[in-house]
Short mmCIF file of C-alpha atoms in Angstrom, two decimals:
data_model
loop_
_atom_site.label_atom_id
_atom_site.label_comp_id
_atom_site.label_asym_id
_atom_site.label_seq_id
_atom_site.Cartn_x
_atom_site.Cartn_y
_atom_site.Cartn_z
CA UNK A 28 156.93 72.95 27.75
CA UNK A 29 153.70 71.66 29.33
CA UNK A 30 151.48 70.29 26.82
CA UNK A 31 147.27 71.39 27.43
CA UNK A 32 145.08 68.56 27.69
CA UNK A 33 141.44 69.87 26.65
CA UNK A 34 138.70 67.29 27.59
CA UNK A 35 136.01 66.64 25.06
CA UNK A 36 132.77 65.08 25.88
CA UNK A 37 130.64 63.76 23.33
CA UNK A 38 128.51 60.54 22.69
CA UNK A 39 130.73 58.23 20.85
CA UNK A 40 133.36 58.92 18.69
CA UNK A 41 131.89 57.87 15.48
CA UNK A 42 131.85 59.24 12.11
CA UNK A 43 128.94 61.88 12.77
CA UNK A 44 129.09 65.49 11.92
CA UNK A 45 130.15 66.63 15.29
CA UNK A 46 132.95 63.97 15.55
CA UNK A 47 134.34 64.61 12.11
CA UNK A 48 134.71 67.99 12.85
CA UNK A 49 136.51 67.49 16.59
CA UNK A 50 138.99 64.90 14.88
CA UNK A 51 139.57 67.27 11.83
CA UNK A 52 140.80 70.02 14.29
CA UNK A 53 142.63 67.52 16.44
CA UNK A 54 144.59 66.34 13.29
CA UNK A 55 145.77 69.78 12.07
CA UNK A 56 146.30 71.00 16.00
CA UNK A 57 149.80 71.57 17.06
CA UNK A 58 149.85 67.96 19.10
CA UNK A 59 153.20 69.36 20.96
CA UNK A 60 151.29 72.14 22.63
CA UNK A 61 147.39 71.11 22.86
CA UNK A 62 146.41 67.38 23.23
CA UNK A 63 142.39 66.10 22.83
CA UNK A 64 141.22 63.76 25.25
CA UNK A 65 137.20 62.53 25.06
CA UNK A 66 134.80 61.54 27.77
CA UNK A 67 132.33 59.55 25.89
CA UNK A 68 129.01 57.65 26.63
CA UNK A 69 129.15 54.32 25.18
CA UNK A 70 130.81 51.00 25.66
CA UNK A 71 131.21 50.02 22.11
CA UNK A 72 134.60 51.11 20.31
CA UNK A 73 134.09 54.28 18.22
CA UNK A 74 135.17 54.74 14.67
CA UNK A 75 137.51 57.20 15.60
CA UNK A 76 138.56 55.52 18.87
CA UNK A 77 141.85 53.67 16.95
CA UNK A 78 143.08 57.14 15.54
CA UNK A 79 142.48 59.06 18.62
CA UNK A 80 144.90 56.57 20.83
CA UNK A 81 147.58 56.58 17.95
CA UNK A 82 147.50 60.42 18.24
CA UNK A 83 148.18 60.19 22.27
CA UNK A 84 144.79 61.01 23.09
CA UNK A 85 142.91 59.06 25.84
CA UNK A 86 139.08 57.64 25.90
CA UNK A 87 137.18 57.53 29.12
CA UNK A 88 133.70 56.23 29.27
CA UNK A 89 130.93 56.81 31.61
CA UNK A 90 127.20 55.89 31.10
CA UNK A 91 124.49 57.93 29.71
CA UNK A 92 121.66 59.65 31.28
CA UNK A 93 119.55 56.98 29.56
CA UNK A 94 120.82 54.44 31.48
CA UNK A 95 121.32 55.82 35.01
CA UNK A 96 118.66 58.00 35.45
CA UNK A 97 118.71 61.51 36.22
CA UNK A 98 119.37 61.54 39.90
CA UNK A 99 122.64 59.31 39.45
CA UNK A 100 123.74 60.56 36.15
CA UNK A 101 125.23 64.09 37.61
CA UNK A 102 126.95 62.35 40.73
CA UNK A 103 128.46 60.29 37.87
CA UNK A 104 129.86 63.30 36.23
CA UNK A 105 130.82 65.02 39.33
CA UNK A 106 132.72 62.00 40.47
CA UNK A 107 134.37 61.94 37.30
CA UNK A 108 135.84 65.20 37.14
CA UNK A 109 136.90 64.92 41.04
CA UNK A 110 138.84 62.17 40.38
CA UNK A 111 140.35 63.80 36.88
CA UNK A 112 140.94 67.26 38.33
CA UNK A 113 144.21 67.21 35.78
CA UNK A 114 141.67 68.93 33.30
CA UNK A 115 141.60 72.67 33.67
CA UNK A 116 139.50 73.00 30.10
CA UNK A 117 136.29 70.73 29.42
CA UNK A 118 134.71 71.34 26.04
CA UNK A 119 131.25 69.84 26.17
CA UNK A 120 129.33 68.79 22.55
CA UNK A 121 126.57 67.50 24.12
CA UNK A 122 124.05 70.33 23.25
CA UNK A 123 121.35 71.12 25.74
CA UNK A 124 123.03 68.31 28.05
CA UNK A 125 125.86 70.19 28.32
CA UNK A 126 124.13 72.14 30.95
CA UNK A 127 124.26 69.47 33.32
CA UNK A 128 127.75 68.27 32.27
CA UNK A 129 129.64 71.70 32.99
CA UNK A 130 127.74 72.14 35.73
CA UNK A 131 128.95 69.29 37.60
CA UNK A 132 132.12 70.24 36.19
CA UNK A 133 132.10 73.45 37.64
CA UNK A 134 131.11 71.90 40.84
CA UNK A 135 133.88 69.65 40.84
CA UNK A 136 136.56 72.29 40.35
CA UNK A 137 137.11 72.32 36.39
CA UNK A 138 138.66 75.91 35.89
CA UNK A 139 137.42 76.56 32.10
CA UNK A 140 133.96 75.14 30.58
CA UNK A 141 133.16 75.30 27.15
CA UNK A 142 129.71 74.55 25.71
CA UNK A 143 129.75 74.18 22.04
CA UNK A 144 126.26 74.02 20.12
CA UNK A 145 126.17 71.93 16.87
CA UNK A 146 121.84 71.59 16.82
CA UNK A 147 119.26 73.80 15.65
CA UNK A 148 116.95 71.27 17.52
CA UNK A 149 116.56 67.79 19.45
CA UNK A 150 114.32 64.55 18.89
CA UNK A 151 113.55 62.09 21.69
CA UNK A 152 110.43 60.94 23.14
CA UNK A 153 108.38 63.68 25.26
CA UNK A 154 110.48 63.10 28.63
CA UNK A 155 113.93 63.04 26.77
CA UNK A 156 113.07 66.28 25.09
CA UNK A 157 111.88 67.45 28.64
CA UNK A 158 115.02 66.61 30.39
CA UNK A 159 116.99 68.42 27.49
CA UNK A 160 115.05 71.47 28.09
CA UNK A 161 115.47 71.43 31.96
CA UNK A 162 119.34 71.18 32.01
CA UNK A 163 119.95 73.17 28.93
CA UNK A 164 118.58 75.74 31.15
CA UNK A 165 122.07 75.54 33.14
CA UNK A 166 124.32 76.31 30.08
CA UNK A 167 124.51 80.28 30.34
CA UNK A 168 125.18 79.90 33.95
CA UNK A 169 127.72 77.20 34.06
CA UNK A 170 129.60 78.13 30.54
CA UNK A 171 132.95 80.28 30.80
CA UNK A 172 132.62 80.23 26.84
CA UNK A 173 129.96 79.53 24.42
CA UNK A 174 131.03 78.12 20.80
CA UNK A 175 128.15 77.18 18.11
CA UNK A 176 128.76 76.29 14.30
CA UNK A 177 126.05 78.85 13.10
CA UNK A 178 124.01 81.45 14.71
CA UNK A 179 120.89 79.58 14.35
CA UNK A 180 122.51 76.69 16.62
CA UNK A 181 123.69 79.54 19.10
CA UNK A 182 120.10 80.78 19.45
CA UNK A 183 118.95 77.41 19.98
CA UNK A 184 121.60 76.30 22.70
CA UNK A 185 121.89 79.21 24.51
CA UNK A 186 118.39 81.00 23.51
CA UNK A 187 118.78 84.57 22.03
CA UNK A 188 119.76 86.29 25.22
CA UNK A 189 122.65 83.91 26.06
CA UNK A 190 123.91 84.04 22.62
CA UNK A 191 125.48 87.13 22.19
CA UNK A 192 128.48 86.20 23.31
CA UNK A 193 128.61 83.21 21.65
CA UNK A 194 131.53 82.54 19.30
CA UNK A 195 130.71 80.96 16.10
CA UNK A 196 133.30 78.42 15.01
CA UNK A 197 133.33 77.18 11.58
CA UNK A 198 132.88 73.82 10.66
CA UNK A 199 136.00 73.72 8.59
CA UNK A 200 137.24 70.96 6.07
CA UNK A 201 140.64 69.56 4.85
CA UNK A 202 140.51 71.67 1.80
CA UNK A 203 143.66 69.80 0.54
CA UNK A 204 141.70 66.46 0.45
CA UNK A 205 139.05 67.91 -2.13
CA UNK A 206 141.84 68.11 -4.82
CA UNK A 207 140.57 65.10 -6.63
CA UNK A 208 142.04 64.10 -10.14
CA UNK A 209 139.11 62.61 -12.54
CA UNK A 210 140.81 59.72 -12.46
CA UNK A 211 140.44 59.03 -9.00
CA UNK A 212 136.93 59.48 -9.82
CA UNK A 213 136.56 57.14 -12.44
CA UNK A 214 138.48 54.30 -10.13
CA UNK A 215 135.68 54.72 -7.54
CA UNK A 216 132.75 54.44 -10.35
CA UNK A 217 134.72 51.44 -11.87
CA UNK A 218 134.64 49.90 -8.48
CA UNK A 219 131.00 50.69 -7.90
CA UNK A 220 130.13 49.57 -11.28
CA UNK A 221 128.78 52.97 -12.13
CA UNK A 222 128.08 53.54 -15.88
CA UNK A 223 129.45 57.06 -17.03
CA UNK A 224 126.03 58.46 -18.22
CA UNK A 225 124.71 57.52 -14.80
CA UNK A 226 122.49 60.69 -13.06
CA UNK A 227 124.53 60.16 -9.45
CA UNK A 228 122.50 61.22 -6.26
CA UNK A 229 124.37 61.04 -3.42
CA UNK A 230 123.90 61.47 0.91
CA UNK A 231 126.57 61.22 3.23
CA UNK A 232 124.98 60.61 6.51
CA UNK A 233 124.26 58.42 9.44
CA UNK A 234 121.01 56.32 9.33
CA UNK A 235 119.32 57.79 11.77
CA UNK A 236 115.68 59.77 11.92
CA UNK A 237 116.92 63.07 12.17
CA UNK A 238 118.54 62.38 8.40
CA UNK A 239 115.43 61.51 7.30
CA UNK A 240 116.45 58.86 4.88
CA UNK A 241 112.78 57.57 3.87
CA UNK A 242 111.83 60.57 2.53
CA UNK A 243 114.97 60.77 0.37
CA UNK A 244 114.20 57.05 -1.22
CA UNK A 245 110.81 58.39 -1.93
CA UNK A 246 112.36 61.00 -3.69
CA UNK A 247 114.76 58.75 -5.62
CA UNK A 248 112.09 56.51 -6.31
CA UNK A 249 110.04 59.33 -8.31
CA UNK A 250 113.75 60.63 -9.85
CA UNK A 251 114.25 56.96 -11.07
CA UNK A 252 110.98 57.22 -12.59
CA UNK A 253 111.77 60.41 -14.53
CA UNK A 254 115.44 59.19 -15.44
CA UNK A 255 116.27 55.34 -16.03
CA UNK A 256 120.09 56.20 -15.65
CA UNK A 257 119.77 57.16 -12.10
CA UNK A 258 121.69 55.74 -9.20
CA UNK A 259 121.97 56.40 -5.67
CA UNK A 260 124.81 56.08 -3.54
CA UNK A 261 123.66 56.21 0.28
CA UNK A 262 127.62 56.53 2.49
CA UNK A 263 127.44 55.45 5.70
CA UNK A 264 125.85 53.39 8.50
CA UNK A 265 123.56 53.69 11.09
CA UNK A 266 120.53 51.84 13.42
CA UNK A 267 118.17 52.64 10.72
CA UNK A 268 120.36 51.08 7.93
CA UNK A 269 118.10 48.15 7.87
CA UNK A 270 114.56 50.02 7.80
CA UNK A 271 116.03 51.70 4.72
CA UNK A 272 117.42 48.44 2.80
CA UNK A 273 113.84 47.17 3.24
CA UNK A 274 112.32 50.25 1.82
CA UNK A 275 114.69 50.42 -1.22
CA UNK A 276 113.29 46.45 -1.80
CA UNK A 277 110.07 47.28 -1.26
CA UNK A 278 110.11 49.50 -4.17
CA UNK A 279 111.98 47.29 -6.26
CA UNK A 280 114.91 49.38 -6.83
CA UNK A 281 117.81 48.00 -4.92
CA UNK A 282 119.91 47.70 -8.35
CA UNK A 283 119.87 51.52 -8.23
CA UNK A 284 121.13 52.08 -4.69
CA UNK A 285 124.46 51.25 -3.51
CA UNK A 286 125.09 51.10 0.10
CA UNK A 287 128.45 51.77 0.80
CA UNK A 288 129.40 51.66 4.50
CA UNK A 289 131.98 53.93 6.24
CA UNK A 290 134.07 55.39 3.58
CA UNK A 291 137.65 57.13 4.09
CA UNK A 292 137.40 58.19 0.52
CA UNK A 293 134.74 60.65 1.01
CA UNK A 294 135.92 63.55 -1.37
CA UNK A 295 136.40 61.09 -4.42
CA UNK A 296 132.97 59.78 -3.66
CA UNK A 297 131.55 63.29 -3.67
CA UNK A 298 133.03 64.17 -6.53
CA UNK A 299 131.12 61.58 -8.90
CA UNK A 300 127.76 62.92 -7.38
CA UNK A 301 125.93 64.88 -9.83
CA UNK A 302 123.18 65.90 -7.13
CA UNK A 303 123.71 65.71 -3.22
CA UNK A 304 120.42 65.53 -1.59
CA UNK A 305 120.32 66.28 2.43
CA UNK A 306 116.22 66.38 3.39
CA UNK A 307 117.21 66.43 7.19
CA UNK A 308 114.61 67.38 10.02
CA UNK A 309 117.31 69.49 11.18
CA UNK A 310 120.96 70.80 11.25
CA UNK A 311 123.36 72.68 13.28
CA UNK A 312 124.89 73.45 10.01
CA UNK A 313 125.90 70.02 8.02
CA UNK A 314 129.80 69.66 7.34
CA UNK A 315 128.53 67.56 4.65
CA UNK A 316 127.00 70.18 2.69
CA UNK A 317 130.51 72.50 3.25
CA UNK A 318 132.10 69.36 1.92
CA UNK A 319 129.64 69.07 -1.34
CA UNK A 320 130.07 72.83 -2.03
CA UNK A 321 133.80 72.52 -1.82
CA UNK A 322 133.33 69.57 -4.39
CA UNK A 323 130.91 71.88 -6.89
CA UNK A 324 128.14 69.84 -6.32
CA UNK A 325 124.49 70.94 -6.62
CA UNK A 326 122.67 70.33 -3.13
CA UNK A 327 118.95 70.09 -2.67
CA UNK A 328 118.54 70.62 1.14
CA UNK A 329 115.44 70.70 3.29
CA UNK A 330 114.38 74.62 4.54
CA UNK A 331 115.08 73.30 8.24
CA UNK A 332 118.71 73.71 7.53
CA UNK A 333 119.90 76.86 8.35
CA UNK A 334 120.83 79.43 5.26
CA UNK A 335 124.14 79.88 6.79
CA UNK A 336 125.37 76.62 4.82
CA UNK A 337 125.17 78.41 1.94
CA UNK A 338 128.36 79.22 0.71
CA UNK A 339 126.91 81.67 -1.91
CA UNK A 340 127.92 79.85 -5.16
CA UNK A 341 124.60 79.06 -6.60
CA UNK A 342 124.95 75.51 -5.62
CA UNK A 343 122.25 75.07 -2.49
CA UNK A 344 118.40 75.05 -3.30
CA UNK A 345 116.09 74.90 -0.24
CA UNK A 346 112.74 73.05 -0.37
CA UNK A 347 110.22 72.32 2.19
CA UNK A 348 109.93 68.60 2.98
CA UNK A 349 106.22 69.07 3.10
CA UNK A 350 106.63 70.06 -0.63
CA UNK A 351 105.96 67.26 -2.98
CA UNK A 352 107.91 64.37 -3.77
CA UNK A 353 107.84 65.26 -7.48
CA UNK A 354 108.92 68.98 -6.93
CA UNK A 355 112.42 67.52 -5.14
CA UNK A 356 112.59 64.87 -7.91
CA UNK A 357 112.38 67.70 -10.30
CA UNK A 358 114.80 69.89 -9.05
CA UNK A 359 117.40 67.03 -8.84
CA UNK A 360 117.15 66.55 -12.60
CA UNK A 361 117.26 70.29 -13.59
CA UNK A 362 120.51 71.00 -14.79
CA UNK A 363 122.61 73.67 -13.32
CA UNK A 364 125.82 75.58 -13.68
CA UNK A 365 129.31 74.42 -12.17
CA UNK A 366 130.90 77.48 -10.84
CA UNK A 367 134.97 77.93 -10.69
CA UNK A 368 137.39 77.85 -7.83
CA UNK A 369 134.91 76.55 -5.11
CA UNK A 370 137.86 75.45 -2.79
CA UNK A 371 139.03 78.84 -2.87
CA UNK A 372 135.69 80.54 -2.26
CA UNK A 373 135.20 78.15 0.94
CA UNK A 374 138.84 79.16 2.26
CA UNK A 375 137.89 82.48 1.76
CA UNK A 376 134.68 82.03 3.89
CA UNK A 377 136.43 80.80 6.67
CA UNK A 378 135.98 77.17 6.54
CA UNK A 379 139.76 75.97 6.03
CA UNK A 380 140.15 73.75 8.71
CA UNK A 381 143.81 75.01 9.54
CA UNK A 382 142.57 78.20 10.18
CA UNK A 383 140.02 76.63 12.48
CA UNK A 384 142.50 74.23 14.11
CA UNK A 385 144.92 77.60 14.57
CA UNK A 386 142.16 79.86 16.68
CA UNK A 387 140.97 77.08 18.63
CA UNK A 388 144.90 76.32 19.69
CA UNK A 389 145.49 80.11 20.76
CA UNK A 390 142.38 79.94 22.41
CA UNK A 391 142.95 76.98 24.38
CA UNK A 392 146.65 78.02 25.00
CA UNK A 393 145.15 81.63 25.97
CA UNK A 394 143.43 80.02 29.03
CA UNK A 395 146.21 77.98 30.24
CA UNK A 396 148.25 80.95 30.58
CA UNK A 397 145.40 82.83 32.18
CA UNK A 398 144.51 80.07 35.04
#
């Protein structure tokens, strides 16, 4: 049996939402049938690189457009795809920039191209946003297939007209990992020295501008004034982490904020949260919200996040980031009812990673048969 090699194009395989989704699929796909390789845009080692290599994947590195410029970048892409003509399927996760990536893949003779939208907006300086919008116009022409994590993400990436034939791929999670015991949770609480009567506010996200951590610290400071037992747990790493540490110190609440760094035991940590707050400027859907609801946690999120993230269990409250800090704080300390059978509900809505991986495995195999 010939193994199908699919080339995934990403920024870097760190523990972001997109990368975690790809790895969730990779771990659950039949790798005797389908193997993932990766084209990344940064020189440094990604968080998942070691695991990728252990699973049999390859990692190639090229510079991103911001390093080499908009003229040289397409040539680098074209040359890469020409040199690696063994790839018949290229699956790009670079949002609007996938336009130029898949254009050069097609020019180099790649048989099948897939654009996968994971976002409902883009950040950056004016010229960066201009470039992304420009190359994004190539998407509908050079994508043989279109995927997105939500209908809003599809409309943003492919525009409303182009999104009609887009397939929505659910951001599935490994639900088996969320069968966490109370003993597991107490062990993590003890490690972090969190008292049994603490109100634990949580967030799991990369420290980047889009995640809006500065606003979260403002909200938590107000929560801590209303509830002296409040604790904030921030899971993740990123380029703006020190800025957030500085803001925490400025407020004088460093004894109430725990920076965990990158953790492997996300289900255990989430299970100890009383409230999950995600005030992002935008999200394609937000895999962490699926995970939080799988744990039965009350979630307070910005209105910029798609309503498709709501698993209809009464756990999500949407607030505007222009609303008062006090309103966010009051909502955080308001009691809520914990629903039953959260894992079963998430599974019934199609977010079981095993089903998502099975769908993609069949999809890739069907493309391979038809080539």
